[in-house]
Short mmCIF file of C-alpha atoms in Angstrom, two decimals:
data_model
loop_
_atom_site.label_atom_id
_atom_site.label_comp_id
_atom_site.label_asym_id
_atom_site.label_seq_id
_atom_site.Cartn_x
_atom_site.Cartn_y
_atom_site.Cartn_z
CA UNK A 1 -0.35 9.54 21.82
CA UNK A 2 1.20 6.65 20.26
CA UNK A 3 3.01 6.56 17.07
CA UNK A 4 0.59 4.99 14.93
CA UNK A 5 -1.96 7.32 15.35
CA UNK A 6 0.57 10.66 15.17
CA UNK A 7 1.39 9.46 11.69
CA UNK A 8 -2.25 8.43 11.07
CA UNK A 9 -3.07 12.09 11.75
CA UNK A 10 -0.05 13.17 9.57
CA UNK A 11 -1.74 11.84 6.70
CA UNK A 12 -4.81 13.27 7.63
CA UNK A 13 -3.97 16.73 7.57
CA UNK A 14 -1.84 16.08 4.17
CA UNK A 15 -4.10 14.18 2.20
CA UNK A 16 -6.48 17.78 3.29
CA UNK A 17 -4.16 19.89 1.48
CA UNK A 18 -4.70 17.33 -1.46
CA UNK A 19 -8.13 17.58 -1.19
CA UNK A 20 -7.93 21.49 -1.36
CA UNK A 21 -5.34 21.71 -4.12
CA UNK A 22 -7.58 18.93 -6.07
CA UNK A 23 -10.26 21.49 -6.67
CA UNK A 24 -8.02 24.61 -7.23
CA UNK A 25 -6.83 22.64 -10.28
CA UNK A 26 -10.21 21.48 -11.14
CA UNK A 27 -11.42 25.11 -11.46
CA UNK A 28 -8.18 25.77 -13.51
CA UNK A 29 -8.24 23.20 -16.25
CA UNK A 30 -12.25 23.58 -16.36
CA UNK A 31 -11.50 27.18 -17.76
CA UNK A 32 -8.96 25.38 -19.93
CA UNK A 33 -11.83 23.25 -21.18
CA UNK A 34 -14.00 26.14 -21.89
CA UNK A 35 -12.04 28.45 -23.24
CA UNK A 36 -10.31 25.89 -25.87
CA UNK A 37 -13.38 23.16 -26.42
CA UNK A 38 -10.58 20.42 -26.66
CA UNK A 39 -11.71 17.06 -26.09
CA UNK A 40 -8.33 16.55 -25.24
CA UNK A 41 -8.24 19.06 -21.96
CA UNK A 42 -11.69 17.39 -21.31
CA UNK A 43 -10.14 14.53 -20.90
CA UNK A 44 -8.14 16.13 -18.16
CA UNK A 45 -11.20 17.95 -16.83
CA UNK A 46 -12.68 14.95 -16.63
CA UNK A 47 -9.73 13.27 -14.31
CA UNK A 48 -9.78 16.38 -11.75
CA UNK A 49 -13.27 16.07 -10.91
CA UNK A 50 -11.98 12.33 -10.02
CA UNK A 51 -9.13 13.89 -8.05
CA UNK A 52 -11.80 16.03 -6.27
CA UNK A 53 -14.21 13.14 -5.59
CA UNK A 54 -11.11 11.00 -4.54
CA UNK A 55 -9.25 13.74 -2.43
CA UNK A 56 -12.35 13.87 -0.25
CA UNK A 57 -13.13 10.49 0.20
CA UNK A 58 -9.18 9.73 0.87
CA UNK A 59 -9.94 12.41 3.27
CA UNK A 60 -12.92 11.24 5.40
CA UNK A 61 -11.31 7.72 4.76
CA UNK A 62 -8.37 8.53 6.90
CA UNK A 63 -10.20 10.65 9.58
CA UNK A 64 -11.90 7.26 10.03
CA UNK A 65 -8.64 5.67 10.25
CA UNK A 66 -7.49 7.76 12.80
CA UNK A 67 -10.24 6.88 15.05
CA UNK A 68 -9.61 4.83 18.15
CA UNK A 69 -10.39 0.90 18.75
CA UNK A 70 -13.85 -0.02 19.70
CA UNK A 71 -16.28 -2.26 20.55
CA UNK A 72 -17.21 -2.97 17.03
CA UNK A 73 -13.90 -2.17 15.49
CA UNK A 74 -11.27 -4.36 18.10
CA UNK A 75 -8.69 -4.32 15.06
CA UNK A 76 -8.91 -0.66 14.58
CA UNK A 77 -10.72 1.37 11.37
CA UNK A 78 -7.94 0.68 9.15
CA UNK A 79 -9.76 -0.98 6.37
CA UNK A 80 -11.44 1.19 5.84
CA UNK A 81 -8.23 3.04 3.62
CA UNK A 82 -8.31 -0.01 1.72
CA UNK A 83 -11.40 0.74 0.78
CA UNK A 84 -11.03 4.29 -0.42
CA UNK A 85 -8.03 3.83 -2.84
CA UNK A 86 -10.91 0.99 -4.55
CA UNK A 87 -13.00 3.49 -4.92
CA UNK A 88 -10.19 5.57 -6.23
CA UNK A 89 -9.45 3.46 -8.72
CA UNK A 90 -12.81 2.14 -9.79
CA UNK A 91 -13.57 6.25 -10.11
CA UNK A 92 -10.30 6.44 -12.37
CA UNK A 93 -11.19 3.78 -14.37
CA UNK A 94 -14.74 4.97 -15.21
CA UNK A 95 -13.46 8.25 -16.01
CA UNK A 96 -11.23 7.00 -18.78
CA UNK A 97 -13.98 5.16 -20.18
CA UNK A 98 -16.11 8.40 -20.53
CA UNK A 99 -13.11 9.91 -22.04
CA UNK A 100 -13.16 7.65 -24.57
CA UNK A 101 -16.73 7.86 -25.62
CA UNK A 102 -16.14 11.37 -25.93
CA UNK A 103 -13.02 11.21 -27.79
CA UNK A 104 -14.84 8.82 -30.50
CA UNK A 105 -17.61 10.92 -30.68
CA UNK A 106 -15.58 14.12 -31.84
CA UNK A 107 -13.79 11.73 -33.82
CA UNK A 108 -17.32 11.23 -35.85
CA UNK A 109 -18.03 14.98 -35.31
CA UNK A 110 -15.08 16.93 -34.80
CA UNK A 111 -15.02 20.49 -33.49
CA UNK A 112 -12.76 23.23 -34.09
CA UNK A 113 -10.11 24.12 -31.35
CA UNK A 114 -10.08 27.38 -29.92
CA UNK A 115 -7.44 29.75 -28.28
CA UNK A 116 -4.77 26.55 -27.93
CA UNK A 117 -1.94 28.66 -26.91
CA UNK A 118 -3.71 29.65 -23.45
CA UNK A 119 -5.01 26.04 -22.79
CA UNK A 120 -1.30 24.84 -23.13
CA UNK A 121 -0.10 27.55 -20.77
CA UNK A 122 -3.25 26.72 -17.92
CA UNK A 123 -3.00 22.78 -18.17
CA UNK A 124 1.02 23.10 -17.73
CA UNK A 125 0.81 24.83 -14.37
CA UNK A 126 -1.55 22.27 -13.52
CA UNK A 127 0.97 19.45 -14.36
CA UNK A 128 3.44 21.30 -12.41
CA UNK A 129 1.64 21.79 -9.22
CA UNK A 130 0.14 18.18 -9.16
CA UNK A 131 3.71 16.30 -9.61
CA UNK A 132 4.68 18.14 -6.53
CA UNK A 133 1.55 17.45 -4.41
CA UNK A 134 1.77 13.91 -5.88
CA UNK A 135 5.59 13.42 -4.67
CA UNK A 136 5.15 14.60 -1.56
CA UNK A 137 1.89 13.04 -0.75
CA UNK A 138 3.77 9.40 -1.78
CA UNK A 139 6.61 10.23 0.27
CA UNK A 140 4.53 11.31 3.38
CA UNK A 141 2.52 7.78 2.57
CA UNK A 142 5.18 5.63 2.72
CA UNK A 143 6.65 6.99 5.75
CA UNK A 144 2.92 7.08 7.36
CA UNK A 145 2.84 3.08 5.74
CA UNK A 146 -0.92 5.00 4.47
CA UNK A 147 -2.59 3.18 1.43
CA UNK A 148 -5.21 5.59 0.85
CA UNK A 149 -2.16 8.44 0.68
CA UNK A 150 0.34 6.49 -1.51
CA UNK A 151 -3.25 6.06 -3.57
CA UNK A 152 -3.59 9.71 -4.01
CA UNK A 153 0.14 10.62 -4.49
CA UNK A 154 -0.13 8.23 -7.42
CA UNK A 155 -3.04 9.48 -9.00
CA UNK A 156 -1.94 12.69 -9.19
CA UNK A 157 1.32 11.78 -10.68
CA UNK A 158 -0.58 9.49 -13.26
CA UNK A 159 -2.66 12.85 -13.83
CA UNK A 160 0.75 14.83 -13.99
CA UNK A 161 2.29 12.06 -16.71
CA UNK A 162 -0.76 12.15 -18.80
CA UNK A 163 -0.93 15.84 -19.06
CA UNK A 164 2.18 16.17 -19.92
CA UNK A 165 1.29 14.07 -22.83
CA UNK A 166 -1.75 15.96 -23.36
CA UNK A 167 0.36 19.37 -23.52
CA UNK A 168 2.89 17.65 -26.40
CA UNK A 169 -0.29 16.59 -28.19
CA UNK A 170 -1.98 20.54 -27.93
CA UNK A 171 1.88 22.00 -29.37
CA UNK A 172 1.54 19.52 -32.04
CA UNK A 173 -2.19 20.62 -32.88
CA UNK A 174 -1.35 23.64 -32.36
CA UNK A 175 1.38 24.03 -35.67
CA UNK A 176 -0.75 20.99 -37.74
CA UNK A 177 -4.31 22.24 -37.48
CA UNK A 178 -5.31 18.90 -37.89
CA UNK A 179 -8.78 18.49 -35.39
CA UNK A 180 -8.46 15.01 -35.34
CA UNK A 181 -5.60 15.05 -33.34
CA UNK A 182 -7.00 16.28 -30.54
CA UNK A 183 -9.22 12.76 -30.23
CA UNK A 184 -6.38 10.78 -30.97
CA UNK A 185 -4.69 12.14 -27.89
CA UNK A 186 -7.72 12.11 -25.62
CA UNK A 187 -7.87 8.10 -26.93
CA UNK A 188 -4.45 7.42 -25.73
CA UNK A 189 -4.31 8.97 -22.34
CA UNK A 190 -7.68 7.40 -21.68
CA UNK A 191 -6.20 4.25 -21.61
CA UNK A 192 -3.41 5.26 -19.92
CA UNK A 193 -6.30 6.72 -17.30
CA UNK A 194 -7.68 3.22 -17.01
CA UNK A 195 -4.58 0.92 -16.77
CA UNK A 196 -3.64 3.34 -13.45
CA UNK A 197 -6.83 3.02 -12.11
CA UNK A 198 -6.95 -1.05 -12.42
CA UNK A 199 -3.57 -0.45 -10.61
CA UNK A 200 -5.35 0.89 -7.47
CA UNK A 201 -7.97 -1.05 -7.75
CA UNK A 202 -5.90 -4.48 -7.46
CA UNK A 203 -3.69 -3.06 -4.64
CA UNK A 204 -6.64 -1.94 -2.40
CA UNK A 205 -8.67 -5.44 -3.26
CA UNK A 206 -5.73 -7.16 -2.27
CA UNK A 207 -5.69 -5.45 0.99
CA UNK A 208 -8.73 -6.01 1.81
CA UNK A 209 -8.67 -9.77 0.94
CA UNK A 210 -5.66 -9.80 3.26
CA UNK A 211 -3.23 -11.13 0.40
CA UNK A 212 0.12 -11.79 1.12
CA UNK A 213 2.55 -8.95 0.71
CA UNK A 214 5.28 -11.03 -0.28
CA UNK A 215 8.11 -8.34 -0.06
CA UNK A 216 6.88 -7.12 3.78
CA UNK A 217 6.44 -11.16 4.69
CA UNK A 218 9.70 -11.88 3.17
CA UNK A 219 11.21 -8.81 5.15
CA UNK A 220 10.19 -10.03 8.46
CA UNK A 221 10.90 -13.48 7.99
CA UNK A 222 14.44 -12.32 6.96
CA UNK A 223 14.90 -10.23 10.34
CA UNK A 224 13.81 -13.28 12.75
CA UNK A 225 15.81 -15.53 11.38
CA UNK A 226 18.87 -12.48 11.55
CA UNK A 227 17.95 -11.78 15.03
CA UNK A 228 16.76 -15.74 16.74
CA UNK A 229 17.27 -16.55 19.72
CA UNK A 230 18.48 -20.37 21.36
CA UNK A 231 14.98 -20.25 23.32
CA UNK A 232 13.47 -20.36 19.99
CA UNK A 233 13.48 -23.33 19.02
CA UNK A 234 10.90 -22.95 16.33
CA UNK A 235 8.37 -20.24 14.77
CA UNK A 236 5.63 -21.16 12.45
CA UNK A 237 2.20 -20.22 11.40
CA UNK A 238 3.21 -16.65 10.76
CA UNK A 239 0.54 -14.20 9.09
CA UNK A 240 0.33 -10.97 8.51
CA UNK A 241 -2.90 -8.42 8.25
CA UNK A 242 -2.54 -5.09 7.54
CA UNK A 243 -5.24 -2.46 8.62
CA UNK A 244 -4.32 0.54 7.27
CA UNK A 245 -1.02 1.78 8.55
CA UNK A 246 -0.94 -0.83 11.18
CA UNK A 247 0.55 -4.33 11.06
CA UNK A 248 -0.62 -7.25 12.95
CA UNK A 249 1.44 -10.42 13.58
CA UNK A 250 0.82 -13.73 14.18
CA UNK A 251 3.04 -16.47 15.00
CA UNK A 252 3.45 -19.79 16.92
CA UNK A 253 6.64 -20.31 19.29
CA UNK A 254 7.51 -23.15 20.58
CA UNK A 255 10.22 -22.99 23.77
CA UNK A 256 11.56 -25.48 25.64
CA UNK A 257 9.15 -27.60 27.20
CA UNK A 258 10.29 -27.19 30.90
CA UNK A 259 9.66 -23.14 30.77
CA UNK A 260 7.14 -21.41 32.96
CA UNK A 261 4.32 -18.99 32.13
CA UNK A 262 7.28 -16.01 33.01
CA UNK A 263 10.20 -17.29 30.80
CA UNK A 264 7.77 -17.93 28.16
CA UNK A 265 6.43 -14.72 28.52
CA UNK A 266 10.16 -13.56 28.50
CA UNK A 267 10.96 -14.80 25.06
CA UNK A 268 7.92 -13.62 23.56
CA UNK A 269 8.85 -9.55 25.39
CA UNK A 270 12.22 -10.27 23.06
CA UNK A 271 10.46 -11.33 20.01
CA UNK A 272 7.91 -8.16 20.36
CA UNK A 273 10.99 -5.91 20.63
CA UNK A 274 13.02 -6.78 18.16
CA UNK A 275 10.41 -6.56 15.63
CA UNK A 276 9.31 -3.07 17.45
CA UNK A 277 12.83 -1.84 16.83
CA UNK A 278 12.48 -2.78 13.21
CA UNK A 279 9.04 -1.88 11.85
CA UNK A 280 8.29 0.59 14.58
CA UNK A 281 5.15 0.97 16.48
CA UNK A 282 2.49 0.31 13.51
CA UNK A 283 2.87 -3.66 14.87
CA UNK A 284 0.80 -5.53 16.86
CA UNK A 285 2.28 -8.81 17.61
CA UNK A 286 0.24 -11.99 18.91
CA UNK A 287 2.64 -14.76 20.24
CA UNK A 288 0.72 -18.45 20.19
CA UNK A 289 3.47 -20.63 22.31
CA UNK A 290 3.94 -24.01 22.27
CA UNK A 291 6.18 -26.41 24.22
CA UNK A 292 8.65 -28.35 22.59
CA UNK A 293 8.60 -32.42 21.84
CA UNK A 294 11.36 -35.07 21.09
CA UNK A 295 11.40 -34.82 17.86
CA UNK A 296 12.22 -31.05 18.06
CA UNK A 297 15.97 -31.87 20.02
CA UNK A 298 17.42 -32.46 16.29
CA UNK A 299 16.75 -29.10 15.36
CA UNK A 300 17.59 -27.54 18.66
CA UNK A 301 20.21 -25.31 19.04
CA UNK A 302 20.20 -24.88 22.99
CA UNK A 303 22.98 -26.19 24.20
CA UNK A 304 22.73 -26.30 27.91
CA UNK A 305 19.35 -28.11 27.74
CA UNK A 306 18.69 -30.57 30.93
CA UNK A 307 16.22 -32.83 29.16
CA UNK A 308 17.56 -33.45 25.89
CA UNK A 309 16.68 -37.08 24.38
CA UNK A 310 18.44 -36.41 20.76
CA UNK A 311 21.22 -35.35 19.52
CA UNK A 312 21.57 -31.75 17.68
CA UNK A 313 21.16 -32.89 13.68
CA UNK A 314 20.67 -29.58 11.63
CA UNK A 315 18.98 -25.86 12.02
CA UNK A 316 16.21 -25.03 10.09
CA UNK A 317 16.50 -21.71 8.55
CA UNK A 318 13.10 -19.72 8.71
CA UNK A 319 11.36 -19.30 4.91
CA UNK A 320 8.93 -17.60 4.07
CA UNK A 321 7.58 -21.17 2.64
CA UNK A 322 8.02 -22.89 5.59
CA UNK A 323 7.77 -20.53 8.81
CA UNK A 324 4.10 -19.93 7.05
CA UNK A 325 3.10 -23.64 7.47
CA UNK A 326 0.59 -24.18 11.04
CA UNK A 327 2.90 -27.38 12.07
CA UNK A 328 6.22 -27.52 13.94
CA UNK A 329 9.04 -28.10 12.36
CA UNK A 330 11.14 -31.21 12.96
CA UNK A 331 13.99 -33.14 10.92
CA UNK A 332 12.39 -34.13 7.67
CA UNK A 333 10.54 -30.65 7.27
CA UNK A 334 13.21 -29.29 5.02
CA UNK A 335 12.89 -32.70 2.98
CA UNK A 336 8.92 -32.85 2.72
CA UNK A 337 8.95 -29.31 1.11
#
């Protein structure tokens, strides 16, 4: 079994103790809610049955990711992570809005709140318990490179931050007695609620629009050009797609001219295990190669070629700007951009 799908399965299993823990808490700050009839512990109510929904759909989301290629799926099920941290977020995002309405509405009505002390004491050990889950499930993302994990690991730290608000809020209610308070809080962590979830929501549309991660493009350019090769004469047209935890690569090399299929094969065995040995084995690389022309002798840096017509001039150091562009470089490339 390779790598990929080990940590795929990783995640898996985690994001099913999130799933599990999601609705212990649930139960726990729904009795909170009950006992208390603070609109400001609804408001937290109100996020957990999110974290519920979400944990379970984060769940099935990467049980789909684990799943092998197909016939219908060549690329792999990935996406479909991308997919579950949108509905994460659009979830979040409608749940703060509800909070709101119901915060305004108490606001117009207020009610009186009830046995404060054990509301603080329930919703605390809920804080606690989700900044853990939340930390770890992050950490287990980002080793696992799983979207739909980091998603969850975020939300419940979100959760964790605005409860702990939530709980300062209760102790002040608790020595004011002022009712209105308790709306004033709910208002505020609402929109805390809501900026999170647009947060989630950009980062899985951007996935799935295959944006450019800048900081992972800018990474790999910055280990080929660390780790070239003379053969090399020139990469370009370099994209990156991510599908879920795994990374595909493509990129046009052009080699000396003269090179059979085998040492053009050769170079591009070197290329795939360099960047194996860097990003692990979450990549799939696709190698486009191209033979080299006059023009590309001034940017050469062989320097036991037989054929060579020019002179060496200048090496042109791979960008993320220009090792993106789908044309070779050649003398005046550096000057046209």
């Amino acid at each position: 079994m390779s790598k990929s799908v080990l940590s795929t399965n990783e995640s898996f299993k985690f994001q099913r103790i999130v799933a599990i823990v999601g609705v212990a808490l649930f139960v726990i700050k729904f009795i909170a809610w009950y006992i208390t009839d603070s609109v400001a512990i609804l408001t937290d109510t109100l996020e957990s049955i999110i974290n519920v929904v979400s944990g379970f759909v984060g769940l099935y989301s990467l049980y789909l990711s684990a799943l092998p290629k197909d016939h219908n799926h060549p690329y792999g099920h990935g996406k479909v992570e991308f997919i579950s941290a949108s509905l994460e977020g659009a979830l979040i995002s409608i749940a703060g809005a509800l909070i709101i309405y119901e915060a305004i509405a108490n606001l117009r009505y207020p009610k009186q709140v009830t046995q404060i002390d054990y509301g603080i004491y329930l919703v605390s050990i809920t804080a606690i318990i989700n900044y853990i889950v939340g930390f770890f499930a992050i950490k287990k993302g980002r080793k696992n490179h799983s979207v739909a994990l980091i998603a969850s690991g975020k939300h419940l730290q979100s959760d964790t931050y605005s409860t702990i608000g939530i709980v300062v809020g209760l102790i002040v209610l608790y020595f004011t007695r002022l009712p209105w308070l308790d709306s004033v809080i709910a208002l505020i962590f609402a929109g805390i609620i809501i900026y999170t979830g647009y947060k989630i929501l950009r980062t899985a549309i951007s996935g799935i629009m295959d944006e450019t991660d800048v900081e992972l493009l800018e990474e790999v350019v910055a280990h080929l050009q660390q780790e070239r090769r003379e053969n090399w004469i020139d990469l370009h047209n370099l994209r990156i797609i991510k599908y879920g935890s795994t990374l595909h690569i493509d990129c046009h090399m052009t080699v000396p001219w003269y090179f059979n299929i085998n040492e053009g094969h050769h170079e591009v065995d070197i290329l795939e295990d360099i960047v194996r040995k860097h990003f692990g084995d979450r990549i799939e690389l696709f190698v486009h190669l191209d033979g080299c022309r006059t023009y590309s002798c001034q940017i050469c840096t062989k320097e036991e070629c037989p054929v060579r017509q020019h002179a060496f001039d200048h090496r042109i150091d791979w960008t993320i700007e220009n090792i993106s562009l789908n044309q070779k470089h050649h003398k005046t490339t550096e000057e046209e951009n």
